[in-house]
Amino acid sequence: MNRGYKQMLLQMKKNLLLTILGMAALYAASSCRKYPIDKDGLLITDNTSCYMSSFNLVGSDNQTVLVTTPTFANGLIDTVKCTVTAIAKFGTNISKVKPYCSLGANDMLVEPFMGLWTDFNQPKTYTLVSGNRQIRKLYTITVTVQK
Amino acid sequence: MKRTAYLIGLLAVSTAIFGCKKNEIEARNKDLTGSFIKRTVAPLIVGEKIDFAYGMGTKSGKLSAVQVTASIAGATGTLWEMVTHRTVNAADVTTLVARNSQTNGNLSTVSIIDTNATTLRYAYITPEAARGQKVSFEFAVTNSAGDRSSVRTPEYQISAMDMKRSIPLVGTAAGARYFSIADMRAYTLAEVEAGNLSAKIDFVYAYAPTITPGTAAYTYGHSLVSPAAAGFLPNGFTIPAAWTRKSTAMEKKIGTWVYDGQLKGDANSNIYIDDIDLQKQNFDGSANYAITLTNDGSVFMKTADGRYTAFVYINSVNNSTSTAVISLKRLQNF
């Protein structure tokens, strides 16, 4: 009787240990990986995507000034040469436009920031940075106005 | 002890919530009371009305005299209405309840005919003397029992802007298409030449479906162009060589982003351009032309000498008659 009771206690201990180990394994497997963050508080991920998928310019009325929106698909963005070619409508005040772009991944960066009044009378360069911060590509954006 | 502290706290909170200004308490303690609302929500511009509604009631006798004292005397037209308004089936219905509405200097008075509760409207026409100043009002009512109730409004800031609405522009050779922001009016070619006014012209209005600066034609539409802006007037439209060619900075906007209920003449558009919008507008790198304007479009402008900043609103355009109607608000910077 006494021996049977001890065996039962031993079995319960084993079960408890297995349960705790199982839960620990599950936690380890399911818990989020802790990515480092950069000086701006943004996650540094494993993503290596680094390209511009579309580009736009808006004028003082917050409307696009471009005849055609350059995209990777229509060839006006060359992701190999890292160039963007755009044509602005007649009458565009190209001295004061705001650039915006879409990127290949959400965790990419653009340096310097877009969305600021910018003079595009001369080609402008922007550096795209991949999510893992290991790849940097210098894009040159050239805009000409219809004349 | 705890109960006492609780009661004191409750009393303090009640006072904070339900407490009134002194004059309101005085009025409510008596059998006579009056209260106002300011109906005008738009910027308060010289020459425009500030509308108030003053509601009053008495439990002793009848209402007798009503008055308002403005801190700065109103312009001609400042007056109490003698009718009270109510809405019946969405229609405004008025009933005569007062007589002898008069304004003398800062004081506007009216006598109630025969009622113990009513609401009257008071229209203050903002005078030139109030430009850029603060103005306040004291409303007061007396009843036949000799009681008096009064209430003072906060101070309201009067705009330093000028406003002019519905100015027609005609984009034909003989039309009024040369605009002076200083004068807030459009001149014809003959008027500019006769008065030697070219130095006053800040922009010209032009309409053409397209413009052909080279070999290709581009959309042009209704446009406002500085005399100095080369290449932005339609083919065949030239500024006389002897004229002064001023360059007015322009920032084009569209109605989706910038409205002005006063210039639009729409009581339901409670979005306005105010002094601060004209003060803060940045013209660094701005163009000196604004083309392809449409209804509800607008342009912030700054004159070449920096004296005026203006907001020009496009009320309407008409392609078939080459015309446009514009309105503007203008701030004098120095």
CSV table of C-alpha atoms in Angstrom, one decimal:
chain,number,residue,atom,x,y,z
A,1,MET,CA,0.0,0.0,0.0
A,2,ASN,CA,2.8,2.4,1.1
A,3,ARG,CA,4.9,1.4,-2.0
A,4,GLY,CA,1.9,2.0,-4.3
A,5,TYR,CA,1.4,5.4,-2.8
A,6,LYS,CA,5.1,6.4,-3.4
A,7,GLN,CA,4.9,5.2,-7.0
A,8,MET,CA,1.8,7.3,-7.5
A,9,LEU,CA,3.6,10.4,-6.1
A,10,LEU,CA,6.6,9.7,-8.3
A,11,GLN,CA,4.4,9.5,-11.4
A,12,MET,CA,2.7,12.8,-10.5
A,13,LYS,CA,6.1,14.5,-10.2
A,14,LYS,CA,7.1,13.2,-13.6
A,15,ASN,CA,3.8,14.4,-15.1
A,16,LEU,CA,4.2,17.9,-13.6
A,17,LEU,CA,7.8,18.1,-14.8
A,18,LEU,CA,6.8,17.1,-18.3
A,19,THR,CA,4.0,19.7,-18.3
A,20,ILE,CA,6.4,22.5,-17.2
A,21,LEU,CA,9.0,21.5,-19.7
A,22,GLY,CA,6.3,21.3,-22.4
A,23,MET,CA,5.0,24.7,-21.6
A,24,ALA,CA,8.6,26.1,-21.5
A,25,ALA,CA,9.2,24.6,-25.0
A,26,LEU,CA,5.9,26.0,-26.3
A,27,TYR,CA,6.7,29.5,-24.9
A,28,ALA,CA,10.2,29.4,-26.5
A,29,ALA,CA,8.8,28.3,-29.8
A,30,SER,CA,5.9,30.8,-29.9
A,31,SER,CA,7.4,33.9,-28.3
A,32,CYS,CA,8.3,36.9,-30.6
A,33,ARG,CA,11.8,37.4,-31.6
A,34,LYS,CA,13.3,40.6,-30.3
A,35,TYR,CA,14.6,42.7,-33.2
A,36,PRO,CA,17.0,45.5,-32.4
A,37,ILE,CA,15.8,49.0,-33.0
A,38,ASP,CA,17.7,51.9,-34.6
A,39,LYS,CA,18.2,55.5,-33.2
A,40,ASP,CA,14.8,56.5,-34.4
A,41,GLY,CA,13.1,53.6,-32.6
A,42,LEU,CA,12.4,51.6,-35.8
A,43,LEU,CA,12.9,47.8,-36.0
A,44,ILE,CA,16.0,46.5,-37.7
A,45,THR,CA,14.6,43.4,-39.4
A,46,ASP,CA,16.0,40.6,-41.6
A,47,ASN,CA,14.5,42.0,-44.7
A,48,THR,CA,16.8,42.5,-47.6
A,49,SER,CA,14.3,44.2,-50.1
A,50,CYS,CA,15.6,47.5,-51.3
A,51,TYR,CA,13.8,49.1,-54.2
A,52,MET,CA,11.4,51.9,-55.1
A,53,SER,CA,8.1,50.7,-56.5
A,54,SER,CA,6.4,54.0,-57.4
A,55,PHE,CA,7.1,57.7,-57.2
A,56,ASN,CA,4.9,60.8,-57.1
A,57,LEU,CA,5.2,64.6,-56.8
A,58,VAL,CA,2.4,66.9,-55.6
A,59,GLY,CA,2.1,70.7,-56.0
A,60,SER,CA,0.8,73.4,-53.6
A,61,ASP,CA,-2.8,72.2,-54.2
A,62,ASN,CA,-1.8,68.7,-53.0
A,63,GLN,CA,-2.6,67.2,-56.4
A,64,THR,CA,-0.1,65.2,-58.5
A,65,VAL,CA,1.8,67.3,-61.0
A,66,LEU,CA,3.0,64.3,-63.0
A,67,VAL,CA,1.7,63.2,-66.4
A,68,THR,CA,2.3,59.6,-65.6
A,69,THR,CA,3.1,58.1,-62.2
A,70,PRO,CA,6.5,56.4,-62.5
A,71,THR,CA,6.4,52.8,-61.3
A,72,PHE,CA,8.6,49.7,-61.4
A,73,ALA,CA,5.9,48.1,-63.7
A,74,ASN,CA,5.8,50.9,-66.3
A,75,GLY,CA,9.6,51.1,-66.5
A,76,LEU,CA,9.9,54.7,-65.4
A,77,ILE,CA,11.6,53.4,-62.3
A,78,ASP,CA,14.7,51.4,-63.1
A,79,THR,CA,15.6,49.3,-60.1
A,80,VAL,CA,18.9,48.2,-61.6
A,81,LYS,CA,20.2,51.6,-62.5
A,82,CYS,CA,18.3,53.1,-59.6
A,83,THR,CA,16.8,55.9,-61.6
A,84,VAL,CA,13.3,57.5,-61.7
A,85,THR,CA,12.3,59.5,-64.7
A,86,ALA,CA,9.2,61.7,-64.5
A,87,ILE,CA,7.4,64.3,-66.6
A,88,ALA,CA,5.5,67.1,-64.9
A,89,LYS,CA,2.5,68.8,-66.4
A,90,PHE,CA,2.9,72.2,-68.2
A,91,GLY,CA,2.7,75.0,-65.6
A,92,THR,CA,4.1,73.0,-62.7
A,93,ASN,CA,6.2,75.1,-60.3
A,94,ILE,CA,9.0,72.5,-60.2
A,95,SER,CA,10.8,74.7,-57.6
A,96,LYS,CA,8.3,73.8,-55.0
A,97,VAL,CA,6.9,70.2,-55.1
A,98,LYS,CA,6.6,67.5,-52.5
A,99,PRO,CA,8.0,64.0,-53.4
A,100,TYR,CA,6.5,60.7,-52.2
A,101,CYS,CA,7.3,57.1,-53.0
A,102,SER,CA,6.3,53.6,-52.3
A,103,LEU,CA,9.0,51.2,-51.2
A,104,GLY,CA,9.6,47.4,-51.7
A,105,ALA,CA,8.9,46.7,-48.1
A,106,ASN,CA,7.4,48.4,-45.1
A,107,ASP,CA,10.5,48.3,-43.0
A,108,MET,CA,12.7,50.2,-45.6
A,109,LEU,CA,13.9,53.7,-45.1
A,110,VAL,CA,14.4,56.7,-47.3
A,111,GLU,CA,17.2,59.2,-46.6
A,112,PRO,CA,16.6,62.2,-46.5
A,113,PHE,CA,12.8,62.1,-45.7
A,114,MET,CA,10.4,62.8,-48.5
A,115,GLY,CA,7.2,64.8,-48.1
A,116,LEU,CA,9.0,68.1,-47.8
A,117,TRP,CA,8.9,71.0,-50.3
A,118,THR,CA,11.8,70.3,-52.7
A,119,ASP,CA,13.3,72.0,-55.7
A,120,PHE,CA,13.4,69.5,-58.6
A,121,ASN,CA,14.9,71.8,-61.1
A,122,GLN,CA,18.0,69.6,-60.8
A,123,PRO,CA,17.9,65.8,-60.4
A,124,LYS,CA,17.6,64.8,-56.7
A,125,THR,CA,19.1,61.8,-55.0
A,126,TYR,CA,17.6,59.7,-52.2
A,127,THR,CA,19.1,56.7,-50.5
A,128,LEU,CA,16.9,53.7,-50.0
A,129,VAL,CA,17.9,51.4,-47.0
A,130,SER,CA,16.8,47.8,-46.6
A,131,GLY,CA,15.0,46.6,-43.5
A,132,ASN,CA,18.2,44.9,-42.2
A,133,ARG,CA,20.1,48.2,-42.8
A,134,GLN,CA,22.8,46.3,-44.7
A,135,ILE,CA,21.8,47.4,-48.3
A,136,ARG,CA,21.8,51.0,-49.4
A,137,LYS,CA,20.9,52.1,-52.9
A,138,LEU,CA,21.2,55.6,-54.2
A,139,TYR,CA,18.2,56.6,-56.4
A,140,THR,CA,18.4,59.5,-58.8
A,141,ILE,CA,15.1,61.2,-59.6
A,142,THR,CA,14.9,63.4,-62.7
A,143,VAL,CA,11.8,65.4,-63.5
A,144,THR,CA,11.2,67.5,-66.6
A,145,VAL,CA,8.3,69.9,-67.1
A,146,GLN,CA,6.3,69.9,-70.3
A,147,LYS,CA,7.3,72.9,-72.5
B,1,MET,CA,-14.6,63.7,10.0
B,2,LYS,CA,-14.7,61.8,6.8
B,3,ARG,CA,-18.3,62.9,6.2
B,4,THR,CA,-17.4,66.5,6.7
B,5,ALA,CA,-14.5,66.3,4.3
B,6,TYR,CA,-16.8,64.6,1.8
B,7,LEU,CA,-19.4,67.3,2.1
B,8,ILE,CA,-16.8,70.1,1.7
B,9,GLY,CA,-15.5,68.3,-1.4
B,10,LEU,CA,-19.0,67.9,-2.8
B,11,LEU,CA,-19.7,71.6,-2.2
B,12,ALA,CA,-16.5,72.6,-3.9
B,13,VAL,CA,-17.2,70.4,-6.9
B,14,SER,CA,-20.8,71.6,-7.2
B,15,THR,CA,-19.6,75.2,-7.0
B,16,ALA,CA,-17.1,74.5,-9.8
B,17,ILE,CA,-19.7,72.9,-12.0
B,18,PHE,CA,-22.7,75.0,-11.3
B,19,GLY,CA,-21.0,78.3,-10.4
B,20,CYS,CA,-21.9,81.3,-12.5
B,21,LYS,CA,-20.4,84.7,-13.1
B,22,LYS,CA,-21.6,87.4,-10.7
B,23,ASN,CA,-24.0,89.1,-13.1
B,24,GLU,CA,-25.6,85.9,-14.0
B,25,ILE,CA,-26.2,85.0,-10.4
B,26,GLU,CA,-27.7,88.4,-9.8
B,27,ALA,CA,-30.1,88.0,-12.7
B,28,ARG,CA,-31.2,84.5,-11.6
B,29,ASN,CA,-31.8,85.5,-8.1
B,30,LYS,CA,-34.3,88.0,-9.3
B,31,ASP,CA,-37.5,87.3,-11.3
B,32,LEU,CA,-35.8,88.6,-14.4
B,33,THR,CA,-33.2,87.0,-16.5
B,34,GLY,CA,-31.5,87.3,-19.9
B,35,SER,CA,-28.9,85.3,-21.8
B,36,PHE,CA,-27.2,85.6,-25.1
B,37,ILE,CA,-25.7,83.5,-27.8
B,38,LYS,CA,-23.3,84.7,-30.5
B,39,ARG,CA,-24.8,83.4,-33.8
B,40,THR,CA,-21.9,84.4,-36.0
B,41,VAL,CA,-19.1,81.9,-36.1
B,42,ALA,CA,-17.2,83.3,-39.1
B,43,PRO,CA,-14.2,85.6,-38.7
B,44,LEU,CA,-15.4,89.1,-37.6
B,45,ILE,CA,-14.6,91.4,-40.5
B,46,VAL,CA,-15.1,95.1,-40.8
B,47,GLY,CA,-18.3,95.9,-42.6
B,48,GLU,CA,-19.8,92.5,-41.7
B,49,LYS,CA,-22.5,91.7,-39.2
B,50,ILE,CA,-22.0,90.1,-35.8
B,51,ASP,CA,-25.3,88.5,-35.0
B,52,PHE,CA,-26.5,87.9,-31.4
B,53,ALA,CA,-29.7,86.4,-30.1
B,54,TYR,CA,-30.7,87.7,-26.6
B,55,GLY,CA,-33.3,85.7,-24.8
B,56,MET,CA,-35.0,87.2,-21.8
B,57,GLY,CA,-37.9,86.4,-19.4
B,58,THR,CA,-39.6,87.7,-16.3
B,59,LYS,CA,-41.9,86.4,-13.6
B,60,SER,CA,-42.7,89.8,-12.4
B,61,GLY,CA,-44.8,92.0,-14.8
B,62,LYS,CA,-43.8,92.3,-18.4
B,63,LEU,CA,-40.5,92.9,-20.2
B,64,SER,CA,-40.0,96.6,-20.9
B,65,ALA,CA,-36.7,97.9,-22.2
B,66,VAL,CA,-33.8,96.0,-23.8
B,67,GLN,CA,-30.4,97.5,-24.6
B,68,VAL,CA,-26.9,96.5,-25.6
B,69,THR,CA,-23.8,98.6,-25.1
B,70,ALA,CA,-20.9,97.9,-27.5
B,71,SER,CA,-17.4,98.7,-26.3
B,72,ILE,CA,-16.8,100.3,-29.8
B,73,ALA,CA,-19.8,102.0,-31.5
B,74,GLY,CA,-21.2,99.9,-34.4
B,75,ALA,CA,-21.4,101.2,-38.0
B,76,THR,CA,-24.6,102.2,-39.7
B,77,GLY,CA,-27.1,99.4,-39.6
B,78,THR,CA,-26.3,98.3,-36.1
B,79,LEU,CA,-29.7,97.6,-34.6
B,80,TRP,CA,-32.0,95.4,-32.6
B,81,GLU,CA,-34.6,93.5,-34.7
B,82,MET,CA,-38.1,94.2,-33.5
B,83,VAL,CA,-39.4,90.7,-34.4
B,84,THR,CA,-38.8,87.4,-32.7
B,85,HIS,CA,-38.0,84.3,-34.9
B,86,ARG,CA,-39.2,80.8,-34.7
B,87,THR,CA,-39.2,77.8,-37.1
B,88,VAL,CA,-42.4,76.3,-38.3
B,89,ASN,CA,-42.1,73.3,-40.7
B,90,ALA,CA,-38.5,74.4,-41.4
B,91,ALA,CA,-39.6,77.9,-42.4
B,92,ASP,CA,-38.5,81.0,-40.5
B,93,VAL,CA,-41.6,82.7,-39.0
B,94,THR,CA,-41.4,86.1,-37.3
B,95,THR,CA,-43.7,87.9,-34.9
B,96,LEU,CA,-43.5,91.6,-34.0
B,97,VAL,CA,-42.8,91.9,-30.3
B,98,ALA,CA,-40.9,95.2,-30.0
B,99,ARG,CA,-40.8,98.8,-31.2
B,100,ASN,CA,-38.6,101.9,-31.2
B,101,SER,CA,-35.4,100.2,-32.2
B,102,GLN,CA,-32.6,102.8,-32.0
B,103,THR,CA,-28.9,103.0,-32.0
B,104,ASN,CA,-27.1,106.1,-30.7
B,105,GLY,CA,-23.3,105.7,-30.5
B,106,ASN,CA,-22.4,102.6,-28.4
B,107,LEU,CA,-26.0,102.1,-27.2
B,108,SER,CA,-28.7,100.2,-29.0
B,109,THR,CA,-32.2,100.1,-27.4
B,110,VAL,CA,-35.6,98.6,-28.2
B,111,SER,CA,-38.9,98.5,-26.2
B,112,ILE,CA,-40.8,95.3,-25.7
B,113,ILE,CA,-44.5,95.7,-26.6
B,114,ASP,CA,-46.3,93.1,-24.5
B,115,THR,CA,-44.7,89.9,-23.4
B,116,ASN,CA,-42.9,88.4,-20.5
B,117,ALA,CA,-40.5,86.2,-22.4
B,118,THR,CA,-39.0,86.5,-25.9
B,119,THR,CA,-35.8,86.4,-27.9
B,120,LEU,CA,-34.5,89.3,-30.0
B,121,ARG,CA,-31.7,89.5,-32.5
B,122,TYR,CA,-29.1,92.2,-32.4
B,123,ALA,CA,-26.9,92.9,-35.5
B,124,TYR,CA,-23.6,94.7,-34.9
B,125,ILE,CA,-22.1,96.1,-38.1
B,126,THR,CA,-18.4,95.9,-37.4
B,127,PRO,CA,-17.0,99.5,-37.8
B,128,GLU,CA,-13.6,100.5,-39.2
B,129,ALA,CA,-12.6,101.7,-35.7
B,130,ALA,CA,-12.7,98.1,-34.5
B,131,ARG,CA,-10.3,96.7,-37.1
B,132,GLY,CA,-7.8,94.5,-35.3
B,133,GLN,CA,-9.3,95.5,-31.9
B,134,LYS,CA,-11.3,93.5,-29.4
B,135,VAL,CA,-14.9,94.3,-28.9
B,136,SER,CA,-17.4,93.3,-26.2
B,137,PHE,CA,-21.0,93.9,-25.4
B,138,GLU,CA,-23.2,94.3,-22.4
B,139,PHE,CA,-26.8,93.1,-22.8
B,140,ALA,CA,-29.4,94.4,-20.4
B,141,VAL,CA,-33.2,94.1,-19.9
B,142,THR,CA,-35.6,95.7,-17.5
B,143,ASN,CA,-39.2,94.7,-16.6
B,144,SER,CA,-42.2,96.6,-15.5
B,145,ALA,CA,-41.5,95.8,-11.9
B,146,GLY,CA,-38.3,97.8,-12.1
B,147,ASP,CA,-35.8,94.9,-12.0
B,148,ARG,CA,-32.8,94.9,-14.2
B,149,SER,CA,-30.7,92.0,-15.5
B,150,SER,CA,-27.5,92.3,-17.5
B,151,VAL,CA,-24.8,90.1,-18.9
B,152,ARG,CA,-21.5,90.9,-20.5
B,153,THR,CA,-20.0,89.0,-23.4
B,154,PRO,CA,-16.4,87.9,-23.7
B,155,GLU,CA,-14.1,90.1,-25.8
B,156,TYR,CA,-14.2,89.2,-29.5
B,157,GLN,CA,-11.2,89.8,-31.7
B,158,ILE,CA,-12.0,91.7,-34.9
B,159,SER,CA,-10.1,90.7,-38.0
B,160,ALA,CA,-7.6,93.0,-39.7
B,161,MET,CA,-8.7,91.5,-43.0
B,162,ASP,CA,-10.7,93.1,-45.8
B,163,MET,CA,-13.2,91.1,-47.7
B,164,LYS,CA,-14.8,91.6,-51.1
B,165,ARG,CA,-17.2,89.1,-52.7
B,166,SER,CA,-18.4,88.2,-56.2
B,167,ILE,CA,-16.1,90.2,-58.4
B,168,PRO,CA,-16.7,89.4,-62.1
B,169,LEU,CA,-13.7,88.9,-64.3
B,170,VAL,CA,-14.1,88.9,-68.1
B,171,GLY,CA,-11.4,87.3,-70.1
B,172,THR,CA,-11.9,89.1,-73.4
B,173,ALA,CA,-9.8,91.9,-74.9
B,174,ALA,CA,-12.1,94.6,-73.7
B,175,GLY,CA,-13.1,92.8,-70.5
B,176,ALA,CA,-12.2,93.7,-66.9
B,177,ARG,CA,-9.4,91.2,-66.5
B,178,TYR,CA,-6.6,93.3,-64.9
B,179,PHE,CA,-6.8,93.0,-61.1
B,180,SER,CA,-5.4,95.2,-58.4
B,181,ILE,CA,-5.3,93.6,-54.9
B,182,ALA,CA,-4.7,97.0,-53.4
B,183,ASP,CA,-8.0,98.3,-55.0
B,184,MET,CA,-9.7,94.9,-54.8
B,185,ARG,CA,-11.2,95.4,-58.2
B,186,ALA,CA,-10.6,94.5,-61.8
B,187,TYR,CA,-9.9,97.0,-64.5
B,188,THR,CA,-10.3,96.9,-68.3
B,189,LEU,CA,-7.3,97.6,-70.6
B,190,ALA,CA,-8.7,101.1,-71.4
B,191,GLU,CA,-9.1,101.9,-67.7
B,192,VAL,CA,-5.5,100.8,-66.9
B,193,GLU,CA,-4.1,102.8,-69.8
B,194,ALA,CA,-6.3,105.9,-69.1
B,195,GLY,CA,-5.4,105.9,-65.4
B,196,ASN,CA,-1.8,104.8,-65.9
B,197,LEU,CA,-2.5,102.0,-63.4
B,198,SER,CA,-0.2,99.2,-64.7
B,199,ALA,CA,1.9,99.5,-61.5
B,200,LYS,CA,-1.2,98.5,-59.5
B,201,ILE,CA,-2.0,95.4,-61.5
B,202,ASP,CA,-1.1,92.2,-59.5
B,203,PHE,CA,-2.5,89.6,-61.8
B,204,VAL,CA,-4.5,89.2,-65.0
B,205,TYR,CA,-7.3,86.8,-65.6
B,206,ALA,CA,-7.2,84.7,-68.8
B,207,TYR,CA,-9.2,81.8,-70.2
B,208,ALA,CA,-8.3,79.5,-73.1
B,209,PRO,CA,-9.0,75.7,-73.4
B,210,THR,CA,-5.4,75.1,-74.2
B,211,ILE,CA,-2.1,76.9,-74.5
B,212,THR,CA,0.6,76.1,-77.1
B,213,PRO,CA,4.0,77.4,-75.8
B,214,GLY,CA,5.9,75.2,-78.4
B,215,THR,CA,4.5,72.5,-80.7
B,216,ALA,CA,2.3,70.7,-78.2
B,217,ALA,CA,-0.9,72.1,-76.7
B,218,TYR,CA,-1.5,71.8,-73.0
B,219,THR,CA,-4.6,72.3,-70.8
B,220,TYR,CA,-4.9,76.0,-69.7
B,221,GLY,CA,-8.4,76.8,-68.6
B,222,HIS,CA,-9.1,79.7,-66.2
B,223,SER,CA,-5.9,81.2,-65.0
B,224,LEU,CA,-4.5,84.0,-62.9
B,225,VAL,CA,-1.2,85.2,-64.0
B,226,SER,CA,1.3,87.9,-62.8
B,227,PRO,CA,2.1,90.4,-65.5
B,228,ALA,CA,5.8,89.3,-65.0
B,229,ALA,CA,5.1,85.6,-65.6
B,230,ALA,CA,6.4,85.0,-69.1
B,231,GLY,CA,4.9,82.2,-71.2
B,232,PHE,CA,1.8,81.7,-69.1
B,233,LEU,CA,-0.7,83.8,-71.1
B,234,PRO,CA,-2.7,82.2,-73.9
B,235,ASN,CA,-1.6,82.7,-77.5
B,236,GLY,CA,-2.5,86.2,-78.7
B,237,PHE,CA,-2.7,87.8,-75.2
B,238,THR,CA,0.2,90.1,-74.5
B,239,ILE,CA,0.7,92.7,-71.8
B,240,PRO,CA,1.5,96.1,-73.3
B,241,ALA,CA,5.3,96.6,-73.5
B,242,ALA,CA,5.1,99.9,-71.6
B,243,TRP,CA,3.4,98.4,-68.6
B,244,THR,CA,5.0,97.8,-65.2
B,245,ARG,CA,5.2,94.0,-64.8
B,246,LYS,CA,4.8,93.0,-61.2
B,247,SER,CA,5.4,89.5,-59.9
B,248,THR,CA,2.8,88.3,-57.5
B,249,ALA,CA,3.7,85.1,-55.5
B,250,MET,CA,0.9,82.5,-55.9
B,251,GLU,CA,0.1,79.3,-54.1
B,252,LYS,CA,-2.7,77.4,-55.8
B,253,LYS,CA,-5.2,75.4,-53.7
B,254,ILE,CA,-8.3,73.4,-54.5
B,255,GLY,CA,-11.7,73.3,-52.7
B,256,THR,CA,-11.2,69.8,-51.4
B,257,TRP,CA,-8.5,71.2,-49.2
B,258,VAL,CA,-9.3,74.8,-48.6
B,259,TYR,CA,-12.7,76.3,-48.2
B,260,ASP,CA,-14.0,79.7,-47.1
B,261,GLY,CA,-17.7,79.8,-46.1
B,262,GLN,CA,-17.8,83.6,-46.2
B,263,LEU,CA,-16.4,83.9,-49.7
B,264,LYS,CA,-18.4,80.9,-50.9
B,265,GLY,CA,-21.5,82.4,-49.5
B,266,ASP,CA,-22.5,79.1,-47.9
B,267,ALA,CA,-23.8,79.2,-44.4
B,268,ASN,CA,-23.2,75.5,-44.1
B,269,SER,CA,-19.5,75.7,-44.8
B,270,ASN,CA,-18.1,76.7,-41.4
B,271,ILE,CA,-14.5,76.6,-42.6
B,272,TYR,CA,-12.9,80.0,-43.0
B,273,ILE,CA,-9.7,81.7,-43.9
B,274,ASP,CA,-8.7,83.8,-40.9
B,275,ASP,CA,-6.0,86.4,-40.3
B,276,ILE,CA,-3.6,83.7,-39.1
B,277,ASP,CA,-3.9,81.7,-42.4
B,278,LEU,CA,-2.8,84.8,-44.3
B,279,GLN,CA,-0.1,85.6,-41.7
B,280,LYS,CA,1.4,82.1,-41.8
B,281,GLN,CA,1.1,81.3,-45.5
B,282,ASN,CA,4.6,80.6,-46.8
B,283,PHE,CA,5.5,81.9,-50.2
B,284,ASP,CA,9.1,80.6,-50.4
B,285,GLY,CA,9.7,79.2,-53.9
B,286,SER,CA,6.1,80.1,-55.0
B,287,ALA,CA,5.1,80.5,-58.6
B,288,ASN,CA,3.8,83.8,-60.0
B,289,TYR,CA,0.9,82.2,-61.8
B,290,ALA,CA,-1.9,79.8,-61.2
B,291,ILE,CA,-3.4,78.0,-64.2
B,292,THR,CA,-6.2,75.5,-64.7
B,293,LEU,CA,-8.4,76.9,-61.9
B,294,THR,CA,-11.9,75.6,-61.5
B,295,ASN,CA,-15.0,76.2,-59.3
B,296,ASP,CA,-14.0,76.2,-55.6
B,297,GLY,CA,-10.4,76.6,-56.4
B,298,SER,CA,-8.3,79.2,-54.7
B,299,VAL,CA,-5.0,80.9,-54.7
B,300,PHE,CA,-3.0,82.5,-51.8
B,301,MET,CA,-1.2,85.5,-53.1
B,302,LYS,CA,1.4,88.0,-51.9
B,303,THR,CA,1.9,91.2,-53.7
B,304,ALA,CA,5.4,92.0,-55.2
B,305,ASP,CA,6.0,94.7,-52.6
B,306,GLY,CA,4.9,92.4,-49.7
B,307,ARG,CA,2.2,94.9,-48.7
B,308,TYR,CA,-0.7,92.6,-49.1
B,309,THR,CA,-1.4,88.9,-48.6
B,310,ALA,CA,-4.6,87.7,-50.1
B,311,PHE,CA,-6.8,84.6,-50.5
B,312,VAL,CA,-8.5,84.6,-53.8
B,313,TYR,CA,-11.5,82.2,-54.1
B,314,ILE,CA,-13.0,81.1,-57.4
B,315,ASN,CA,-16.8,81.2,-57.0
B,316,SER,CA,-17.5,80.1,-60.5
B,317,VAL,CA,-16.0,79.9,-64.0
B,318,ASN,CA,-17.7,79.9,-67.4
B,319,ASN,CA,-15.9,78.5,-70.4
B,320,SER,CA,-18.4,79.6,-73.0
B,321,THR,CA,-18.3,83.3,-71.9
B,322,SER,CA,-14.6,83.3,-70.8
B,323,THR,CA,-15.6,84.7,-67.4
B,324,ALA,CA,-15.0,84.0,-63.8
B,325,VAL,CA,-16.4,85.3,-60.5
B,326,ILE,CA,-13.9,85.6,-57.7
B,327,SER,CA,-14.0,86.8,-54.0
B,328,LEU,CA,-11.1,87.6,-51.8
B,329,LYS,CA,-9.9,88.2,-48.3
B,330,ARG,CA,-6.9,90.5,-48.0
B,331,LEU,CA,-4.5,91.3,-45.1
B,332,GLN,CA,-2.4,94.4,-45.2
B,333,ASN,CA,1.1,93.5,-43.8
B,334,PHE,CA,2.4,97.1,-43.4
